[in-house]
mmCIF file of C-alpha atoms and ligand atoms in Angstrom:
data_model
loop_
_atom_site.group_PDB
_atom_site.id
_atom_site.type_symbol
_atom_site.label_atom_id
_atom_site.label_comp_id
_atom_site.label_asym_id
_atom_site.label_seq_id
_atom_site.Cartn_x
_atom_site.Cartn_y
_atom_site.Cartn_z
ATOM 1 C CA UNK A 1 -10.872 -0.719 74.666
ATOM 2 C CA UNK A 2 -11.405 -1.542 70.867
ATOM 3 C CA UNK A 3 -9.220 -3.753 69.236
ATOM 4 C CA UNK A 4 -6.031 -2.122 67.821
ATOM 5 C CA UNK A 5 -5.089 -5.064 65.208
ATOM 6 C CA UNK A 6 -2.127 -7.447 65.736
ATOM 7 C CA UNK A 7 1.026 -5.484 66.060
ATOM 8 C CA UNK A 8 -0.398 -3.617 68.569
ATOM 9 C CA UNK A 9 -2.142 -6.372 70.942
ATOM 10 C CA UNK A 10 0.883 -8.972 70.794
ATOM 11 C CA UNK A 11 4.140 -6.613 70.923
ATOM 12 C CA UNK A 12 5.023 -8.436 73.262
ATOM 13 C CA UNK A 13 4.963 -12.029 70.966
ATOM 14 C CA UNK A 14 6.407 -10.152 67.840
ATOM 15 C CA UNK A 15 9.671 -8.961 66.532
ATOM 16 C CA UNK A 16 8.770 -5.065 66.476
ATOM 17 C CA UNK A 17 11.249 -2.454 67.746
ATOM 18 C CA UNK A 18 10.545 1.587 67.576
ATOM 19 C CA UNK A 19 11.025 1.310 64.376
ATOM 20 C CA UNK A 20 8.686 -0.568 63.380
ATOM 21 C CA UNK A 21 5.224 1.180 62.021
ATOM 22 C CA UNK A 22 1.687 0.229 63.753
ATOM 23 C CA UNK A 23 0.454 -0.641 60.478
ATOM 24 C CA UNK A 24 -2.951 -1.835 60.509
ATOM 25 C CA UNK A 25 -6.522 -2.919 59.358
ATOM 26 C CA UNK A 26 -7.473 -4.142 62.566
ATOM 27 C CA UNK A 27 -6.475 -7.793 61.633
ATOM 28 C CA UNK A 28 -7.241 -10.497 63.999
ATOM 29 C CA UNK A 29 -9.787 -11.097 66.803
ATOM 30 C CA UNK A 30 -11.523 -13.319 64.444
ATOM 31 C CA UNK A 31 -15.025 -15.096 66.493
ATOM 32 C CA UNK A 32 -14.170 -18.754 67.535
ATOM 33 C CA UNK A 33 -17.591 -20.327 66.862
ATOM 34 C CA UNK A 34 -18.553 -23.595 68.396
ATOM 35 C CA UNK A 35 -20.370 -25.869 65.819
ATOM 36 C CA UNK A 36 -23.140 -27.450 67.895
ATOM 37 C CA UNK A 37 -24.901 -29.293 64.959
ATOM 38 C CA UNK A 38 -22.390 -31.025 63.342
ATOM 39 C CA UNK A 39 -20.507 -31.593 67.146
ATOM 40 C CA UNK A 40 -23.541 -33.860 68.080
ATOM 41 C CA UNK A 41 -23.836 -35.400 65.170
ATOM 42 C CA UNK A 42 -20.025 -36.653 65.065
ATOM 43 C CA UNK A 43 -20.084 -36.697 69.086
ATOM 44 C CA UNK A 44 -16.953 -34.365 69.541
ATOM 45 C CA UNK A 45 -16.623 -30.747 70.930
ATOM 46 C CA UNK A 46 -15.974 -29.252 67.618
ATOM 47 C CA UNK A 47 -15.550 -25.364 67.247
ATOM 48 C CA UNK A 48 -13.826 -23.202 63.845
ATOM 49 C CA UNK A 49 -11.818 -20.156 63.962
ATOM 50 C CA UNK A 50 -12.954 -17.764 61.106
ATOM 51 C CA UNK A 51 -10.162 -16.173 59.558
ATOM 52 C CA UNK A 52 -12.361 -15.597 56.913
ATOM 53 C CA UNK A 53 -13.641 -12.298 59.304
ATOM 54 C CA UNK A 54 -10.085 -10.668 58.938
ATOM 55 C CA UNK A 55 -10.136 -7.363 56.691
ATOM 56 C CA UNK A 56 -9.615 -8.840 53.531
ATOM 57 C CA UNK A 57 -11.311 -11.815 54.323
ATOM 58 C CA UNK A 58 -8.524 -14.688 54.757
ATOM 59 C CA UNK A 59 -5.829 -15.610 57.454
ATOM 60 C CA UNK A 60 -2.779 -14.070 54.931
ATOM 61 C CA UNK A 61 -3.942 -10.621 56.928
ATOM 62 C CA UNK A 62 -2.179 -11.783 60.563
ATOM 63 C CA UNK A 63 1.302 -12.513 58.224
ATOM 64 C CA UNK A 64 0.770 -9.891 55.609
ATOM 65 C CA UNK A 65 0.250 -6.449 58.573
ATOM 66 C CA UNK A 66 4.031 -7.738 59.880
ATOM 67 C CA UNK A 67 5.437 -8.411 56.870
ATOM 68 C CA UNK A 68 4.670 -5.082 55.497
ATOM 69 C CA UNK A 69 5.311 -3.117 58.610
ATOM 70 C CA UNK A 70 8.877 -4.759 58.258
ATOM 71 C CA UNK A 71 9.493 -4.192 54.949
ATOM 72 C CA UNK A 72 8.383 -0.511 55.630
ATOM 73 C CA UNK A 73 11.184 -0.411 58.472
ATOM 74 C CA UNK A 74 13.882 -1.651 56.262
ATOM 75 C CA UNK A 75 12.783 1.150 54.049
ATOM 76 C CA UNK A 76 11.710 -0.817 51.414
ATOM 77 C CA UNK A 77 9.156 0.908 48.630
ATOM 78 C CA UNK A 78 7.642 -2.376 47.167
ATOM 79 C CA UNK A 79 6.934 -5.858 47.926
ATOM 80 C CA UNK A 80 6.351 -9.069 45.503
ATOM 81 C CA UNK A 81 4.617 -12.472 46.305
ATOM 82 C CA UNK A 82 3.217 -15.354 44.178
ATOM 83 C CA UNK A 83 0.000 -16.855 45.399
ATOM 84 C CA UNK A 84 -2.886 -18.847 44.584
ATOM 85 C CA UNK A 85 -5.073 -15.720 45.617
ATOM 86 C CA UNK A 86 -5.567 -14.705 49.084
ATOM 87 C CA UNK A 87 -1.947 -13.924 49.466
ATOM 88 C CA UNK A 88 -2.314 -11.747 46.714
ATOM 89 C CA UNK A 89 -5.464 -10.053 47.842
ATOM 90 C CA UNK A 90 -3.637 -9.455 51.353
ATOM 91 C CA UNK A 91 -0.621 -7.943 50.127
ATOM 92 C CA UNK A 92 -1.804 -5.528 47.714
ATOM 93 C CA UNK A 93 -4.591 -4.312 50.511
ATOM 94 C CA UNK A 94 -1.261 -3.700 53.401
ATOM 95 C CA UNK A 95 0.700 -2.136 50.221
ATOM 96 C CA UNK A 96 -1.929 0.056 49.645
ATOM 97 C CA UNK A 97 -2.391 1.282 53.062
ATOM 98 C CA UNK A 98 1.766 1.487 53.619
ATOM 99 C CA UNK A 99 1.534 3.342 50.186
ATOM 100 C CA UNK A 100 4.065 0.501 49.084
ATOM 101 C CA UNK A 101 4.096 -0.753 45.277
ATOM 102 C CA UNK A 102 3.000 -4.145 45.212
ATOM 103 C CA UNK A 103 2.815 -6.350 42.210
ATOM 104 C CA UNK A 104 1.461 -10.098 42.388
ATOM 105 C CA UNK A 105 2.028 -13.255 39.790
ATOM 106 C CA UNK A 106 -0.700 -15.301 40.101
ATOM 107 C CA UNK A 107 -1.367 -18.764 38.014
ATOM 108 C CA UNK A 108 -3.911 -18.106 34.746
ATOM 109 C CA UNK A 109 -7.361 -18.989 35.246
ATOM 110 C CA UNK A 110 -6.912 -20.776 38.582
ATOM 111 C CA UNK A 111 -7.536 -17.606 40.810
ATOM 112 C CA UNK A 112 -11.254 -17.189 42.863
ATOM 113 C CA UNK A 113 -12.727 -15.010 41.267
ATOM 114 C CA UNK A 114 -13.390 -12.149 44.509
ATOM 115 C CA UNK A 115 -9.487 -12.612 45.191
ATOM 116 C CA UNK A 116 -8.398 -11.239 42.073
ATOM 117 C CA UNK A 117 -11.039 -8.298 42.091
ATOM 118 C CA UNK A 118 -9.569 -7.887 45.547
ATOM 119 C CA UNK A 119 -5.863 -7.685 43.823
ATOM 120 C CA UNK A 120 -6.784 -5.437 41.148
ATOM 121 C CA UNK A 121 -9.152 -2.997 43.430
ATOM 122 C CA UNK A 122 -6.425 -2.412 45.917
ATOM 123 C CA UNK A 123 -4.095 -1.425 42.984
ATOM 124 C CA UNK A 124 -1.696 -4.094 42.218
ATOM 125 C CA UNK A 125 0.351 -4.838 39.417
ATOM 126 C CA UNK A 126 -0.853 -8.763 38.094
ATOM 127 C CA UNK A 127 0.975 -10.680 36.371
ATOM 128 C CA UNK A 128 -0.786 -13.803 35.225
ATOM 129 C CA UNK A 129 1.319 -16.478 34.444
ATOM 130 C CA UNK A 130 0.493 -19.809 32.467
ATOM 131 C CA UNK A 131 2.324 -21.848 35.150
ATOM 132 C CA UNK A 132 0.621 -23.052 38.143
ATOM 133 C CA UNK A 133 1.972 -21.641 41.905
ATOM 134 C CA UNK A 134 4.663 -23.564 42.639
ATOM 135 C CA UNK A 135 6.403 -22.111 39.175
ATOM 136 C CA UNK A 136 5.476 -18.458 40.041
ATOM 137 C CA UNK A 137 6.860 -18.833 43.461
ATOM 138 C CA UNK A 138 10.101 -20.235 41.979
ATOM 139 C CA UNK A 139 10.169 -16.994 40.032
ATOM 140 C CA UNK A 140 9.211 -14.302 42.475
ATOM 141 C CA UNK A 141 12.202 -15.634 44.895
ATOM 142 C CA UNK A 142 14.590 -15.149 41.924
ATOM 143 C CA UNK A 143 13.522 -11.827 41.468
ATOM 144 C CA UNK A 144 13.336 -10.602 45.040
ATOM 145 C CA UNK A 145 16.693 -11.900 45.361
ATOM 146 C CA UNK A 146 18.431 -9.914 42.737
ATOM 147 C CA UNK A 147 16.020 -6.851 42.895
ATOM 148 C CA UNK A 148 15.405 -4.061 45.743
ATOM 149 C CA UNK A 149 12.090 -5.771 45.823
ATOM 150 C CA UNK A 150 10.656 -7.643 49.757
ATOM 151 C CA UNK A 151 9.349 -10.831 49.205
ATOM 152 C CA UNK A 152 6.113 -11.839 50.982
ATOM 153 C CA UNK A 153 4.920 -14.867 50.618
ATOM 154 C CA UNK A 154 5.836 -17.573 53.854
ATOM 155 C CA UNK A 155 9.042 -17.781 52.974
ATOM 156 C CA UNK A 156 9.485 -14.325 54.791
ATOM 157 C CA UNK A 157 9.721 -15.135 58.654
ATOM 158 C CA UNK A 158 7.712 -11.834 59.362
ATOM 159 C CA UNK A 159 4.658 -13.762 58.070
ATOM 160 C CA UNK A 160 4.801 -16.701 60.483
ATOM 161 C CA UNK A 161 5.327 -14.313 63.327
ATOM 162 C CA UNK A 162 1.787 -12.502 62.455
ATOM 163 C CA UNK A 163 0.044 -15.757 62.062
ATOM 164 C CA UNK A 164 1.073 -17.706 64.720
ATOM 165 C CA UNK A 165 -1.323 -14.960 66.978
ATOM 166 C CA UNK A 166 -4.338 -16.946 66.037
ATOM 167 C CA UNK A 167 -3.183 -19.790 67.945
ATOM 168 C CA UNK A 168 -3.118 -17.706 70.631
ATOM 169 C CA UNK A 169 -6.416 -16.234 70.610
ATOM 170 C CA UNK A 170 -7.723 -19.885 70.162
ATOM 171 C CA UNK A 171 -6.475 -20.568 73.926
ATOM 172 C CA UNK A 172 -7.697 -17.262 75.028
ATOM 173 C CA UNK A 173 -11.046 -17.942 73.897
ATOM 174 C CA UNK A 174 -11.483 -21.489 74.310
ATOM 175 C CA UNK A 175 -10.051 -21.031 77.877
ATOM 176 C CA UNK A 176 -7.504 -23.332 76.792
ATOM 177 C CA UNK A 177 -5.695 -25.433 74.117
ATOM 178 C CA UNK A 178 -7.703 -27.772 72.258
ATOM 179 C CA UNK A 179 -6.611 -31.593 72.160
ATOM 180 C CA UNK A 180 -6.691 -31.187 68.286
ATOM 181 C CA UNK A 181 -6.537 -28.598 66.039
ATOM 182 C CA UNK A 182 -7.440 -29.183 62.158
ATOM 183 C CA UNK A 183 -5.946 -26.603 59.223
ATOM 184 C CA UNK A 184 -5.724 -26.953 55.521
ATOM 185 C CA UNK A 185 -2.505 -27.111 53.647
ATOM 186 C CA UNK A 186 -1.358 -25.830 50.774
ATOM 187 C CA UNK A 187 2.488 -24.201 51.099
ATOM 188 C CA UNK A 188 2.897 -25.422 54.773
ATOM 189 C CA UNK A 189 3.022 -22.132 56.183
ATOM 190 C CA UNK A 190 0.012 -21.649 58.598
ATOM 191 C CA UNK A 191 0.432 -25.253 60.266
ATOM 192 C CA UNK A 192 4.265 -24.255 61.071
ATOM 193 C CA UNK A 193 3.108 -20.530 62.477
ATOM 194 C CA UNK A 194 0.503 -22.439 64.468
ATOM 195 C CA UNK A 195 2.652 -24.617 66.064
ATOM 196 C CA UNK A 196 5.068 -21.787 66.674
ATOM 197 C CA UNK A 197 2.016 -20.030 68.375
ATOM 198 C CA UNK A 198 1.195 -22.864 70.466
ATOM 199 C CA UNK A 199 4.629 -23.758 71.590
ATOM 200 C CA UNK A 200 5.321 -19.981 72.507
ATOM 201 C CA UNK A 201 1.754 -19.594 74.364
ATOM 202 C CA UNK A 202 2.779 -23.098 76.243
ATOM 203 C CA UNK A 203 5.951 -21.669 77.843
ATOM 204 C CA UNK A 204 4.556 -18.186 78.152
ATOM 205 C CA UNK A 205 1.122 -18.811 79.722
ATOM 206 C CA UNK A 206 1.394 -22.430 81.049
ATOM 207 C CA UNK A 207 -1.401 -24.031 77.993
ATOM 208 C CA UNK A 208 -0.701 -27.305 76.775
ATOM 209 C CA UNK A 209 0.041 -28.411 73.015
ATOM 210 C CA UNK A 210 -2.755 -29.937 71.068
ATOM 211 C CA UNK A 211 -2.129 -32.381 68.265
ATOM 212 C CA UNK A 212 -1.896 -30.976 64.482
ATOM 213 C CA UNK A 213 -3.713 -32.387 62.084
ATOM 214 C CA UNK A 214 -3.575 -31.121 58.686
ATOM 215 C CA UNK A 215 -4.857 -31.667 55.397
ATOM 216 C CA UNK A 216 -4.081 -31.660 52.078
ATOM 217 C CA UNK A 217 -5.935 -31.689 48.946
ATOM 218 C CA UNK A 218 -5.862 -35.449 47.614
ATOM 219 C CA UNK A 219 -4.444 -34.327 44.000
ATOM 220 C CA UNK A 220 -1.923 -32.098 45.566
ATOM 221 C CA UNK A 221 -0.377 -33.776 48.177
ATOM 222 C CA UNK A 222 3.057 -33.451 48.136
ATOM 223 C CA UNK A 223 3.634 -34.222 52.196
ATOM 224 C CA UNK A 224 1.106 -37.431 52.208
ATOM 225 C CA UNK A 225 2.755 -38.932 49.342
ATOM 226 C CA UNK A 226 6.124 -37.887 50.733
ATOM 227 C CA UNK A 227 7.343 -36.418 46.652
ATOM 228 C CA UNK A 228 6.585 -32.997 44.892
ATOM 229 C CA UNK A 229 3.541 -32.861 42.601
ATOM 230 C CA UNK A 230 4.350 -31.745 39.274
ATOM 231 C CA UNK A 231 0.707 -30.918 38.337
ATOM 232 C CA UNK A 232 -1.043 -29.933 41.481
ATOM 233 C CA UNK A 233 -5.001 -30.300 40.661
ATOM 234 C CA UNK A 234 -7.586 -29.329 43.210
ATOM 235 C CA UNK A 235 -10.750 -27.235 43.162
ATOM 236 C CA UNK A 236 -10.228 -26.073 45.973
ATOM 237 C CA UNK A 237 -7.157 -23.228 43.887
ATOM 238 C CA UNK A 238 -5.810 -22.045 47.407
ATOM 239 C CA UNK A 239 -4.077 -25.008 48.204
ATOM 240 C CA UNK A 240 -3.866 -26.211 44.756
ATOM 241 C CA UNK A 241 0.188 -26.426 45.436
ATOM 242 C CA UNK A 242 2.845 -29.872 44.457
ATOM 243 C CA UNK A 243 5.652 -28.264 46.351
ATOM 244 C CA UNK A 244 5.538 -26.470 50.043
ATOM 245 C CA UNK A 245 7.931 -24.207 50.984
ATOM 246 C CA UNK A 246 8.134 -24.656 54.029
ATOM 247 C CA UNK A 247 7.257 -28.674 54.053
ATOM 248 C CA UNK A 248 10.039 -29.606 57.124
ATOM 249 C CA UNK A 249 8.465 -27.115 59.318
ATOM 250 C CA UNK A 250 5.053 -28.676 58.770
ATOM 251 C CA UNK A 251 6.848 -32.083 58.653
ATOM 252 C CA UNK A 252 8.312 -30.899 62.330
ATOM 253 C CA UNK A 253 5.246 -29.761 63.636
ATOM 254 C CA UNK A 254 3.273 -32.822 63.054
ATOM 255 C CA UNK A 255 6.046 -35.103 64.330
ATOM 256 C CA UNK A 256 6.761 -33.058 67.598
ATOM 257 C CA UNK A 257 2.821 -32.752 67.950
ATOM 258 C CA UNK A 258 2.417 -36.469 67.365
ATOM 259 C CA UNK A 259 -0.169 -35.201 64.811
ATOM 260 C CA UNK A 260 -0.706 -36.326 61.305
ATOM 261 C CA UNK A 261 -1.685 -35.240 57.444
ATOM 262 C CA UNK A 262 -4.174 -36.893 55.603
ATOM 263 C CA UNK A 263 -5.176 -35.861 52.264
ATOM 264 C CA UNK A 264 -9.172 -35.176 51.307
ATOM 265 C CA UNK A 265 -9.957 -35.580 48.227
ATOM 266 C CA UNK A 266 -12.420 -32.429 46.401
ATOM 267 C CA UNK A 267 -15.930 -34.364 46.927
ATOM 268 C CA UNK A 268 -14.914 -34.584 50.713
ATOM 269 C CA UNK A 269 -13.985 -30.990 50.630
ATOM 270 C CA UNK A 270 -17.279 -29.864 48.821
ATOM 271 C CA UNK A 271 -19.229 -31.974 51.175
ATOM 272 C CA UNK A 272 -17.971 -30.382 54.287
ATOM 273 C CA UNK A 273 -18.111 -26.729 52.363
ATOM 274 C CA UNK A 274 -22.151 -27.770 51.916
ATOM 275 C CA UNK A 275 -22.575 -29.206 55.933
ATOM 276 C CA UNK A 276 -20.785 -26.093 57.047
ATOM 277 C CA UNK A 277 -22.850 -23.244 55.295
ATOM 278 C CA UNK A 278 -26.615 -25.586 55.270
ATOM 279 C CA UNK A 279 -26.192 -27.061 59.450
ATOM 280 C CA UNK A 280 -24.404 -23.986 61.409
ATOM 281 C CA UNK A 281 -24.551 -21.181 58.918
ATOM 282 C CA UNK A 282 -20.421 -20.545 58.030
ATOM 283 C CA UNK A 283 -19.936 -20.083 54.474
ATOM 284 C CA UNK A 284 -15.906 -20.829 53.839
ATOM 285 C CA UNK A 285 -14.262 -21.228 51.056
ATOM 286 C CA UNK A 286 -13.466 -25.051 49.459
ATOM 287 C CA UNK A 287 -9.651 -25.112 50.322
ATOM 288 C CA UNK A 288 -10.486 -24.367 54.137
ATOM 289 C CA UNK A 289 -13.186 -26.704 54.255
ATOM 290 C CA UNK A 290 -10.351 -29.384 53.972
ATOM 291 C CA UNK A 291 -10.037 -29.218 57.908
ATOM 292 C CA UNK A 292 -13.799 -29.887 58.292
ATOM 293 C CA UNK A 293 -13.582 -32.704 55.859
ATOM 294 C CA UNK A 294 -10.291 -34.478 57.237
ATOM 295 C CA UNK A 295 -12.009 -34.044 60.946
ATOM 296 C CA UNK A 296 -14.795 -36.666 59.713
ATOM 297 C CA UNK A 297 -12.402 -38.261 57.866
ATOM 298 C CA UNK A 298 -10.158 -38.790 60.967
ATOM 299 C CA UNK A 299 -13.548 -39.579 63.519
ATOM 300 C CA UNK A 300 -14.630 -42.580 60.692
ATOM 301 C CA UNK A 301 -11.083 -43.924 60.928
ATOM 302 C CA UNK A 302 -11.138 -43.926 64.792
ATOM 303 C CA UNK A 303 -7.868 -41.318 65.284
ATOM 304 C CA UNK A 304 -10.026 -38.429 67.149
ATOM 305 C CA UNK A 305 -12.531 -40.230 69.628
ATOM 306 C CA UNK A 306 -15.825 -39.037 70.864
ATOM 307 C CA UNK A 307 -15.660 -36.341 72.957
ATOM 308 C CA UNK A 308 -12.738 -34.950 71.548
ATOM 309 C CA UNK A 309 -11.827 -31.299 71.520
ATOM 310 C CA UNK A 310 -11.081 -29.858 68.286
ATOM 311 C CA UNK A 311 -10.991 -26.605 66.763
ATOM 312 C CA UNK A 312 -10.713 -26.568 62.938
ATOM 313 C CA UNK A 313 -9.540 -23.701 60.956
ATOM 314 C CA UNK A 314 -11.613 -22.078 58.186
ATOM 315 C CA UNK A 315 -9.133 -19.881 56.605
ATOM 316 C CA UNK A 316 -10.946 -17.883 53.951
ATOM 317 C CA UNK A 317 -14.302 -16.444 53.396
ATOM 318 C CA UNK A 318 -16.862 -18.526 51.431
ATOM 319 C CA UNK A 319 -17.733 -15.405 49.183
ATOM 320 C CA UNK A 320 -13.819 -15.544 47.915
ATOM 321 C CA UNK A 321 -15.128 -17.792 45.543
ATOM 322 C CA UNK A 322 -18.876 -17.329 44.691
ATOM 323 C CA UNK A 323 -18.117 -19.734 40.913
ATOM 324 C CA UNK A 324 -17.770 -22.829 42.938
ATOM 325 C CA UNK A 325 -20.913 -22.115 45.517
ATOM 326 C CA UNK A 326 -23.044 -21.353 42.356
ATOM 327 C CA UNK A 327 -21.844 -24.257 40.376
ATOM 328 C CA UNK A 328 -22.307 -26.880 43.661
ATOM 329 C CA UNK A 329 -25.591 -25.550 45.337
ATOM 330 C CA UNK A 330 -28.745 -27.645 44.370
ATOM 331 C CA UNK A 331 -30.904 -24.880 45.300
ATOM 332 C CA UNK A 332 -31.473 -22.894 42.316
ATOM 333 C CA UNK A 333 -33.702 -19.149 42.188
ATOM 334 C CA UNK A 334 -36.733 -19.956 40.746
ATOM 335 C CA UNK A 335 -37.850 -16.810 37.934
ATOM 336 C CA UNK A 336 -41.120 -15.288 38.352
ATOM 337 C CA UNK A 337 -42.473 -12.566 35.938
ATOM 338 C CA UNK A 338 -43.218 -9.303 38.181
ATOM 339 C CA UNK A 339 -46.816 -10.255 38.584
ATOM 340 C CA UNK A 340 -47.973 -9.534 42.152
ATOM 341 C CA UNK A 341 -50.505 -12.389 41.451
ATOM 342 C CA UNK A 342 -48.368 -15.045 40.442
ATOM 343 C CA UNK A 343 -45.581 -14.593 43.141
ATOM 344 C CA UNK A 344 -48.160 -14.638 45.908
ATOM 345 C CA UNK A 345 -49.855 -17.953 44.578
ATOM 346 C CA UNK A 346 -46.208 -19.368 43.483
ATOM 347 C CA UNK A 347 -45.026 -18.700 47.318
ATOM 348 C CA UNK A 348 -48.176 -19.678 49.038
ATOM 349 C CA UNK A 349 -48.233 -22.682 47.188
ATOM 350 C CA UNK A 350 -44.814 -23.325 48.209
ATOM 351 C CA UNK A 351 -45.646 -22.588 51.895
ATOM 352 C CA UNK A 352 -48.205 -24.639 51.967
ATOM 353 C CA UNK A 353 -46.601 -27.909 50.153
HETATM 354 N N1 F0G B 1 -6.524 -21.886 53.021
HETATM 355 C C1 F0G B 1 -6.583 -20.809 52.220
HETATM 356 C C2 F0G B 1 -7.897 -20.141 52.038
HETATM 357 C C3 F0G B 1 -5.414 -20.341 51.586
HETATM 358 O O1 F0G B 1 -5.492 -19.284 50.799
HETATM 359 C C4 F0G B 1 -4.199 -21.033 51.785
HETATM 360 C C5 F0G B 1 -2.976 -20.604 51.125
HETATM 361 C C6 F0G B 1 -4.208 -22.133 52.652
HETATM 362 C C7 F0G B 1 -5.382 -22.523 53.248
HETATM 363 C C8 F0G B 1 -2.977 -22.918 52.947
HETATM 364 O O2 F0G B 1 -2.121 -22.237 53.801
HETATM 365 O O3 F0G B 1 -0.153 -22.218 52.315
HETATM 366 O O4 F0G B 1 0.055 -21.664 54.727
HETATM 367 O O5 F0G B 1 -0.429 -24.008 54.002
HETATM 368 N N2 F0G B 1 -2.935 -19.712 50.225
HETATM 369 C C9 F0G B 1 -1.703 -19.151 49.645
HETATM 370 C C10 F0G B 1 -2.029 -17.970 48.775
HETATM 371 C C11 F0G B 1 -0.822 -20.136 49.031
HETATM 372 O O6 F0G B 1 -1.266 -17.670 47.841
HETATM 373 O O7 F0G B 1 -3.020 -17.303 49.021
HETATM 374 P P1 F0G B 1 -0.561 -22.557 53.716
#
């Protein structure tokens, strides 16, 4: 039977009642690819879940379905969330299907720029703030709490219940857990719901718990350096965040996994965003790249031996953010006047070199 998106497939893992609407874009069921190039070269069994597949082209989608669908059943008419972009992009694309008003503060200037055309396509209302995440977040809390407004970001529950699912589609389709699993961090939520997932798979379908490893950006990491960052810089703008919300979950899931975080700094990130799209053909976007880039990181410094099974998650789509894959490529077009003549010898030429 075709795939009926999350709330649907996993009522059984989720907090949904009668009440509850089967809101959907068919989120989830994302490919779990196994990256046979850059496995041998490293000498682990290395594979990447690609969130980036979901309907609006990120992970937010398996958080964002249930926490619209509950903010529909409490009756609510409009949601809010700060966000360094994909957020954004995911809750004005559920609003829009629930028919919900949604309206967005973003930081100025430090948004991809597909996840804003995203935003404003789906009809949002974007406010763009000349403060960086962490300060927008602060302010969308105070609202929601003293307006009839739902607040979406991670700090709603609802969204770690959707995204926790991808952890269990990872055992499903690897067969089982894998010893690691690698994810970017920015506000901390996606490692906890992951952890959640695991935990919950473990004592419902007998898997075991693989270790979390995640990664921060090096000039925004708040966890590593155990102290908020006042002036988060990363190019990778997703996780470009100095204070998680929800930094003792992700604290709790690395201790109880006997995981770690690392930071990566933004030339390891663009490296692995480069080895990704030019030796298996995935084309993410910077900030998930981080889990591809602390992996090697991690295999250099001897803390995941050879042979080790990992799966990494890539949780946006490379074309999010097509500035940054312009600006890094080497390979340039090369212009040609519309001379049937010219092309042919400029190609054969090339060909032939
Ligand atoms: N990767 C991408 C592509 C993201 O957009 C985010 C977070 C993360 C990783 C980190 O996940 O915050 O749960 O640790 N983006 C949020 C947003 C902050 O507003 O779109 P996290």
């Amino acid at each position: 039977m075709r795939w009926q998106g999350l709330i649907q497939e996993y009522k059984r893992f989720l907090p949904i009642n009668e009440n509850t609407p089967f809101l959907t874009l068919n989120e989830g069921n994302t490919p779990l690819i196994s990256l046979q190039n850059l496995s041998k070269k490293w000498g682990v069994d290395l594979h990447v879940k690609v969130e980036g597949a979901n309907p609006t082209g990120s992970f937010k989608d398996r958080g964002m379905v249930m926490a619209v669908a509950k903010a529909v059943e409490d009756g609510s008419k409009s949601i809010i969330c700060a966000s360094t972009g994909n957020t954004s992009a995911s809750a004005a694309a559920y609003a829009a299907r629930a028919g919900l008003r949604c309206i967005i503060v973003i930081p100025n200037g430090k948004i991809a720029l597909g996840k804003l055309a995203q935003a404003m396509m789906y009809g949002a209302e974007i406010f763009s703030i000349e403060g960086n995440f962490d300060e927008a977040l602060r302010m969308v809390r105070k609202i929601s709490e003293q307006e009839p407004i739902t607040l979406v970001n991670s700090v709603n529950p609802y969204r770690l219940e959707g995204q926790k699912t991808a952890a269990f589609e990872i055992c499903d389709q690897l067969g089982e857990a894998p010893e690691v699993l690698a994810i970017p961090v920015g506000n901390a939520g996606n490692i906890s719901a992951y952890w959640k997932g695991f935990k919950e798979y473990a004592i419902k379908k007998g898997t075991t718990l693989p270790k979390m490893y995640g990664f921060e950006a090096e000039g925004a990491a708040a966890i590593v350096n155990n102290r908020v960052i006042e002036n988060p810089e990363t190019i990778a703008t997703a996780i470009r965040i100095g204070n998680p919300a929800s930094w003792p979950l992700a604290s709790a899931a690395v201790e109880e996994s006997n995981g770690l975080i690392d930071a990566v700094s933004d030339e390891e990130i663009l490296q692995a965003y480069k080895w990704l799209a030019k030796d298996e053909g995935i084309f993410a976007e910077p900030a998930s790249c981080a889990s591809i880039a602390g992996i090697y990181k991690q295999i250099q410094k001897r803390s995941i031996l050879p042979g080790t099974k990992i799966v990494a998650v890539l949780t946006g789509n490379g074309l999010k953010d097509p500035d940054i894959a312009i600006n890094c490529s080497s390979i340039k077009p090369i212009y040609l006047p519309n001379d049937e003549k010219v092309v042919v010898n400029y190609i054969r030429g090339a060909v032939h070199h």
